[in-house]
């Protein structure tokens, strides 16, 4: 992990007044902590998107590069399974129009895995930073299957988080399916915990979906929002609050 590199990127963004970070800067912060995210090309014209897709290889996914856009699938901000240049060119304007003007469109290789998860961080005024893990994809809000832990996150916490999910059987080989690499999943949770400890300025980080399979885990989409912090809550008081104390 390169904590100094990540901290410098955060300081730079805050000095610029940035809140929701563009994909490239988000990816750079995550990379500094060894968190794998699927590479994406940021494009601003249909011609650039076609060139990126030709380079990446078909089929590709296009999605709005606007980091503040919520529910991209519901607003026309995502197009899956684009199999050729004509499909990319035809869909570009629709995808770009779902986000703010000038944000552009991300082009990624289309990948799949047996299980889609959600992982991320949130910073709470009373509790400090919280690490989240749960069932991901477009149904994440419908099922609400998720686990939360305050930082610092231990290796025991990381294991208990995925084991406590209702979807845990999907991770261990449900009905003969190959089990997910849960060691890689725990490693992701621990890296997120360290990121949250080191950089409480991360007000919100959403990795959804995180594709989990026998060969590891990879985040396909990432949204990161920064906010200045004046100080972290006392650790003992924070844990008392989480247990229902005052």
CSV table of C-alpha atoms in Angstrom, one decimal:
chain,number,residue,atom,x,y,z
A,1,UNK,CA,0.0,0.0,0.0
A,2,UNK,CA,1.1,3.5,-0.8
A,3,UNK,CA,-0.7,5.6,1.8
A,4,UNK,CA,1.3,8.7,1.1
A,5,UNK,CA,0.3,8.6,-2.6
A,6,UNK,CA,-3.4,8.3,-1.7
A,7,UNK,CA,-3.2,11.0,0.9
A,8,UNK,CA,-1.6,13.4,-1.7
A,9,UNK,CA,-4.4,12.7,-4.2
A,10,UNK,CA,-7.0,13.4,-1.6
A,11,UNK,CA,-5.4,16.6,-0.5
A,12,UNK,CA,-5.1,17.7,-4.1
A,13,UNK,CA,-8.8,17.0,-4.8
A,14,UNK,CA,-9.9,18.8,-1.6
A,15,UNK,CA,-7.8,21.8,-2.5
A,16,UNK,CA,-9.5,22.0,-5.8
A,17,UNK,CA,-12.9,21.9,-4.1
A,18,UNK,CA,-13.7,18.4,-5.5
A,19,UNK,CA,-16.4,16.3,-3.9
A,20,UNK,CA,-17.4,13.4,-6.2
A,21,UNK,CA,-14.1,12.4,-7.9
A,22,UNK,CA,-13.7,11.4,-11.5
A,23,UNK,CA,-13.1,7.8,-12.3
A,24,UNK,CA,-9.4,8.2,-13.0
A,25,UNK,CA,-8.7,9.8,-9.6
A,26,UNK,CA,-10.9,7.3,-7.8
A,27,UNK,CA,-9.1,4.4,-9.5
A,28,UNK,CA,-5.7,5.9,-8.5
A,29,UNK,CA,-6.6,6.2,-4.8
A,30,UNK,CA,-7.9,2.6,-4.8
A,31,UNK,CA,-4.8,1.4,-6.6
A,32,UNK,CA,-2.6,3.0,-3.9
A,33,UNK,CA,-4.3,0.5,-1.5
A,34,UNK,CA,-4.1,-2.5,-3.8
A,35,UNK,CA,-7.8,-2.5,-4.5
A,36,UNK,CA,-8.4,-3.9,-7.9
A,37,UNK,CA,-10.8,-2.0,-10.2
A,38,UNK,CA,-11.6,-3.0,-13.8
A,39,UNK,CA,-9.8,-0.6,-16.2
A,40,UNK,CA,-12.0,1.9,-18.1
A,41,UNK,CA,-11.4,4.4,-20.8
A,42,UNK,CA,-13.0,7.8,-20.4
A,43,UNK,CA,-14.3,9.1,-23.7
A,44,UNK,CA,-16.0,12.3,-24.7
A,45,UNK,CA,-17.1,11.6,-28.3
A,46,UNK,CA,-18.6,8.6,-30.0
A,47,UNK,CA,-15.5,8.3,-32.1
A,48,UNK,CA,-13.3,8.1,-29.0
A,49,UNK,CA,-15.6,5.4,-27.5
A,50,UNK,CA,-15.4,3.3,-30.7
A,51,UNK,CA,-11.6,3.6,-30.7
A,52,UNK,CA,-11.5,2.6,-27.0
A,53,UNK,CA,-13.8,-0.4,-27.6
A,54,UNK,CA,-11.7,-1.5,-30.6
A,55,UNK,CA,-8.6,-1.4,-28.3
A,56,UNK,CA,-10.3,-3.1,-25.3
A,57,UNK,CA,-12.0,-5.8,-27.3
A,58,UNK,CA,-15.7,-6.7,-27.7
A,59,UNK,CA,-18.2,-7.1,-26.1
A,60,UNK,CA,-17.9,-3.9,-24.0
A,61,UNK,CA,-20.0,-2.0,-21.5
A,62,UNK,CA,-20.6,1.8,-21.7
A,63,UNK,CA,-21.7,3.8,-18.7
A,64,UNK,CA,-21.9,7.4,-17.8
A,65,UNK,CA,-18.7,8.8,-16.3
A,66,UNK,CA,-20.7,11.2,-14.0
A,67,UNK,CA,-19.8,10.0,-10.5
A,68,UNK,CA,-22.8,11.7,-8.9
A,69,UNK,CA,-25.3,9.8,-11.1
A,70,UNK,CA,-27.4,7.5,-9.0
A,71,UNK,CA,-29.0,4.3,-10.4
A,72,UNK,CA,-27.3,4.4,-13.8
A,73,UNK,CA,-29.2,1.3,-15.0
A,74,UNK,CA,-32.5,3.1,-14.4
A,75,UNK,CA,-31.6,6.3,-16.1
A,76,UNK,CA,-30.1,5.1,-19.4
A,77,UNK,CA,-26.6,5.5,-18.1
A,78,UNK,CA,-25.5,1.9,-18.8
A,79,UNK,CA,-25.5,-0.2,-21.9
A,80,UNK,CA,-24.3,-3.8,-21.7
A,81,UNK,CA,-23.2,-6.3,-24.3
A,82,UNK,CA,-22.2,-3.9,-27.1
A,83,UNK,CA,-20.7,-6.3,-29.6
A,84,UNK,CA,-19.4,-4.1,-32.3
A,85,UNK,CA,-18.4,-0.5,-33.3
A,86,UNK,CA,-21.8,0.2,-34.7
A,87,UNK,CA,-23.5,-0.6,-31.4
A,88,UNK,CA,-21.1,1.6,-29.5
A,89,UNK,CA,-21.6,4.6,-31.8
A,90,UNK,CA,-25.4,4.1,-31.8
A,91,UNK,CA,-25.6,4.1,-27.9
A,92,UNK,CA,-23.0,6.8,-27.1
A,93,UNK,CA,-25.3,9.9,-27.1
A,94,UNK,CA,-27.9,8.1,-24.9
A,95,UNK,CA,-25.4,7.1,-22.3
A,96,UNK,CA,-23.6,10.5,-22.3
A,97,UNK,CA,-27.0,12.3,-21.9
A,98,UNK,CA,-27.7,10.4,-18.6
A,99,UNK,CA,-25.0,12.4,-16.8
A,100,UNK,CA,-23.9,15.9,-16.5
A,101,UNK,CA,-22.7,17.6,-19.6
A,102,UNK,CA,-19.0,17.1,-20.2
A,103,UNK,CA,-18.6,14.1,-17.9
A,104,UNK,CA,-18.2,11.7,-20.8
A,105,UNK,CA,-18.7,8.0,-21.0
A,106,UNK,CA,-16.6,5.1,-19.6
A,107,UNK,CA,-15.9,2.1,-21.9
A,108,UNK,CA,-15.0,-1.2,-20.2
A,109,UNK,CA,-14.5,-4.8,-21.2
A,110,UNK,CA,-17.6,-6.8,-20.3
A,111,UNK,CA,-16.8,-9.4,-17.6
A,112,UNK,CA,-18.9,-11.6,-15.4
A,113,UNK,CA,-18.6,-13.7,-12.3
A,114,UNK,CA,-20.9,-16.0,-10.3
A,115,UNK,CA,-21.7,-13.5,-7.5
A,116,UNK,CA,-22.2,-9.7,-7.6
A,117,UNK,CA,-21.4,-8.0,-4.3
A,118,UNK,CA,-21.3,-4.5,-2.9
A,119,UNK,CA,-18.5,-3.1,-0.9
A,120,UNK,CA,-17.6,0.4,0.3
A,121,UNK,CA,-17.2,3.0,3.0
A,122,UNK,CA,-19.2,5.7,4.7
A,123,UNK,CA,-18.2,8.3,7.2
A,124,UNK,CA,-20.6,9.1,9.9
A,125,UNK,CA,-20.4,12.2,12.2
A,126,UNK,CA,-21.0,10.1,15.4
A,127,UNK,CA,-19.4,6.8,14.5
A,128,UNK,CA,-16.6,7.7,12.2
A,129,UNK,CA,-15.8,5.5,9.2
A,130,UNK,CA,-17.8,2.3,8.5
A,131,UNK,CA,-17.0,-0.5,6.1
A,132,UNK,CA,-19.8,-2.1,4.2
A,133,UNK,CA,-20.1,-5.5,2.5
A,134,UNK,CA,-23.3,-7.0,1.0
A,135,UNK,CA,-25.2,-8.4,-2.0
A,136,UNK,CA,-24.6,-6.1,-5.0
A,137,UNK,CA,-25.9,-5.5,-8.5
A,138,UNK,CA,-29.2,-3.8,-9.3
A,139,UNK,CA,-31.1,-5.7,-6.5
A,140,UNK,CA,-28.9,-4.5,-3.6
A,141,UNK,CA,-31.5,-2.1,-2.3
A,142,UNK,CA,-34.4,-4.6,-2.8
A,143,UNK,CA,-32.8,-7.3,-0.6
A,144,UNK,CA,-30.8,-5.1,1.8
A,145,UNK,CA,-28.4,-8.0,2.5
A,146,UNK,CA,-25.4,-6.2,4.0
A,147,UNK,CA,-23.0,-6.2,7.0
A,148,UNK,CA,-21.3,-3.1,8.6
A,149,UNK,CA,-18.2,-2.8,10.7
A,150,UNK,CA,-16.6,0.2,12.4
A,151,UNK,CA,-12.9,0.7,11.8
A,152,UNK,CA,-10.4,-0.6,12.7
A,153,UNK,CA,-11.5,-3.8,10.9
A,154,UNK,CA,-9.7,-7.0,11.9
A,155,UNK,CA,-9.2,-10.3,10.0
A,156,UNK,CA,-11.9,-11.8,12.2
A,157,UNK,CA,-14.3,-9.0,11.3
A,158,UNK,CA,-13.6,-9.5,7.6
A,159,UNK,CA,-14.5,-13.2,7.8
A,160,UNK,CA,-17.6,-12.6,9.9
A,161,UNK,CA,-18.9,-10.0,7.5
A,162,UNK,CA,-19.3,-12.3,4.5
A,163,UNK,CA,-20.3,-15.3,6.7
A,164,UNK,CA,-23.1,-13.2,8.2
A,165,UNK,CA,-24.7,-12.3,4.9
A,166,UNK,CA,-27.9,-14.2,3.8
A,167,UNK,CA,-26.2,-14.7,0.5
A,168,UNK,CA,-23.2,-16.4,2.1
A,169,UNK,CA,-24.1,-19.9,0.6
A,170,UNK,CA,-23.6,-18.3,-2.9
A,171,UNK,CA,-20.0,-17.7,-1.8
A,172,UNK,CA,-19.2,-21.2,-0.6
A,173,UNK,CA,-20.4,-23.3,-3.5
A,174,UNK,CA,-24.2,-23.2,-3.7
A,175,UNK,CA,-25.7,-26.3,-5.4
A,176,UNK,CA,-22.4,-27.5,-6.8
A,177,UNK,CA,-21.1,-24.1,-8.0
A,178,UNK,CA,-17.4,-23.4,-7.6
A,179,UNK,CA,-16.8,-21.5,-4.3
A,180,UNK,CA,-15.7,-17.8,-4.4
A,181,UNK,CA,-12.2,-16.9,-3.4
A,182,UNK,CA,-13.3,-15.7,0.1
A,183,UNK,CA,-9.6,-15.0,1.0
A,184,UNK,CA,-9.5,-12.4,-1.7
A,185,UNK,CA,-12.8,-11.0,-0.5
A,186,UNK,CA,-11.5,-10.7,3.1
A,187,UNK,CA,-8.4,-9.0,1.7
A,188,UNK,CA,-10.6,-6.4,0.0
A,189,UNK,CA,-12.5,-5.7,3.2
A,190,UNK,CA,-9.2,-5.3,5.1
A,191,UNK,CA,-7.8,-2.9,2.5
A,192,UNK,CA,-11.0,-0.9,2.7
A,193,UNK,CA,-10.7,-0.7,6.4
A,194,UNK,CA,-7.2,0.5,6.3
A,195,UNK,CA,-8.2,3.1,3.6
A,196,UNK,CA,-11.0,4.3,5.9
A,197,UNK,CA,-8.6,4.6,8.9
A,198,UNK,CA,-6.0,6.5,7.0
A,199,UNK,CA,-8.3,8.8,5.0
A,200,UNK,CA,-11.5,9.8,7.0
A,201,UNK,CA,-12.0,12.5,4.3
A,202,UNK,CA,-13.6,9.7,2.2
A,203,UNK,CA,-17.2,10.5,3.0
A,204,UNK,CA,-18.6,7.8,0.7
A,205,UNK,CA,-17.1,5.0,-1.4
A,206,UNK,CA,-19.3,2.7,-3.4
A,207,UNK,CA,-17.9,-0.3,-5.2
A,208,UNK,CA,-20.9,-1.9,-7.0
A,209,UNK,CA,-20.8,-4.4,-8.4
A,210,UNK,CA,-17.8,-6.3,-7.0
A,211,UNK,CA,-17.6,-9.5,-9.1
A,212,UNK,CA,-16.6,-12.4,-7.0
A,213,UNK,CA,-15.5,-15.8,-8.4
A,214,UNK,CA,-13.1,-18.6,-7.9
A,215,UNK,CA,-10.2,-16.6,-9.3
A,216,UNK,CA,-10.6,-13.5,-7.1
A,217,UNK,CA,-12.6,-10.3,-6.8
A,218,UNK,CA,-12.7,-7.2,-9.0
A,219,UNK,CA,-14.7,-4.0,-8.6
A,220,UNK,CA,-16.4,-3.0,-11.9
A,221,UNK,CA,-17.7,0.4,-10.9
A,222,UNK,CA,-16.5,2.9,-8.2
A,223,UNK,CA,-17.9,6.1,-6.9
A,224,UNK,CA,-16.0,8.2,-4.3
A,225,UNK,CA,-17.0,11.4,-2.5
A,226,UNK,CA,-14.7,13.5,-0.3
A,227,UNK,CA,-15.5,15.9,2.5
A,228,UNK,CA,-13.3,17.7,5.0
A,229,UNK,CA,-13.2,16.3,8.5
A,230,UNK,CA,-12.5,18.3,11.7
A,231,UNK,CA,-11.7,15.3,13.9
A,232,UNK,CA,-12.6,11.6,14.4
A,233,UNK,CA,-15.0,10.5,17.2
A,234,UNK,CA,-13.3,9.0,20.3
A,235,UNK,CA,-12.9,5.3,19.7
A,236,UNK,CA,-14.4,4.1,23.0
A,237,UNK,CA,-17.4,6.4,22.7
A,238,UNK,CA,-18.0,5.3,19.2
A,239,UNK,CA,-18.1,1.6,20.1
A,240,UNK,CA,-20.5,2.4,23.0
A,241,UNK,CA,-22.8,4.2,20.6
A,242,UNK,CA,-22.7,1.2,18.2
A,243,UNK,CA,-23.7,-1.1,21.0
A,244,UNK,CA,-26.7,1.1,21.9
A,245,UNK,CA,-25.0,3.2,24.7
A,246,UNK,CA,-25.1,6.9,25.1
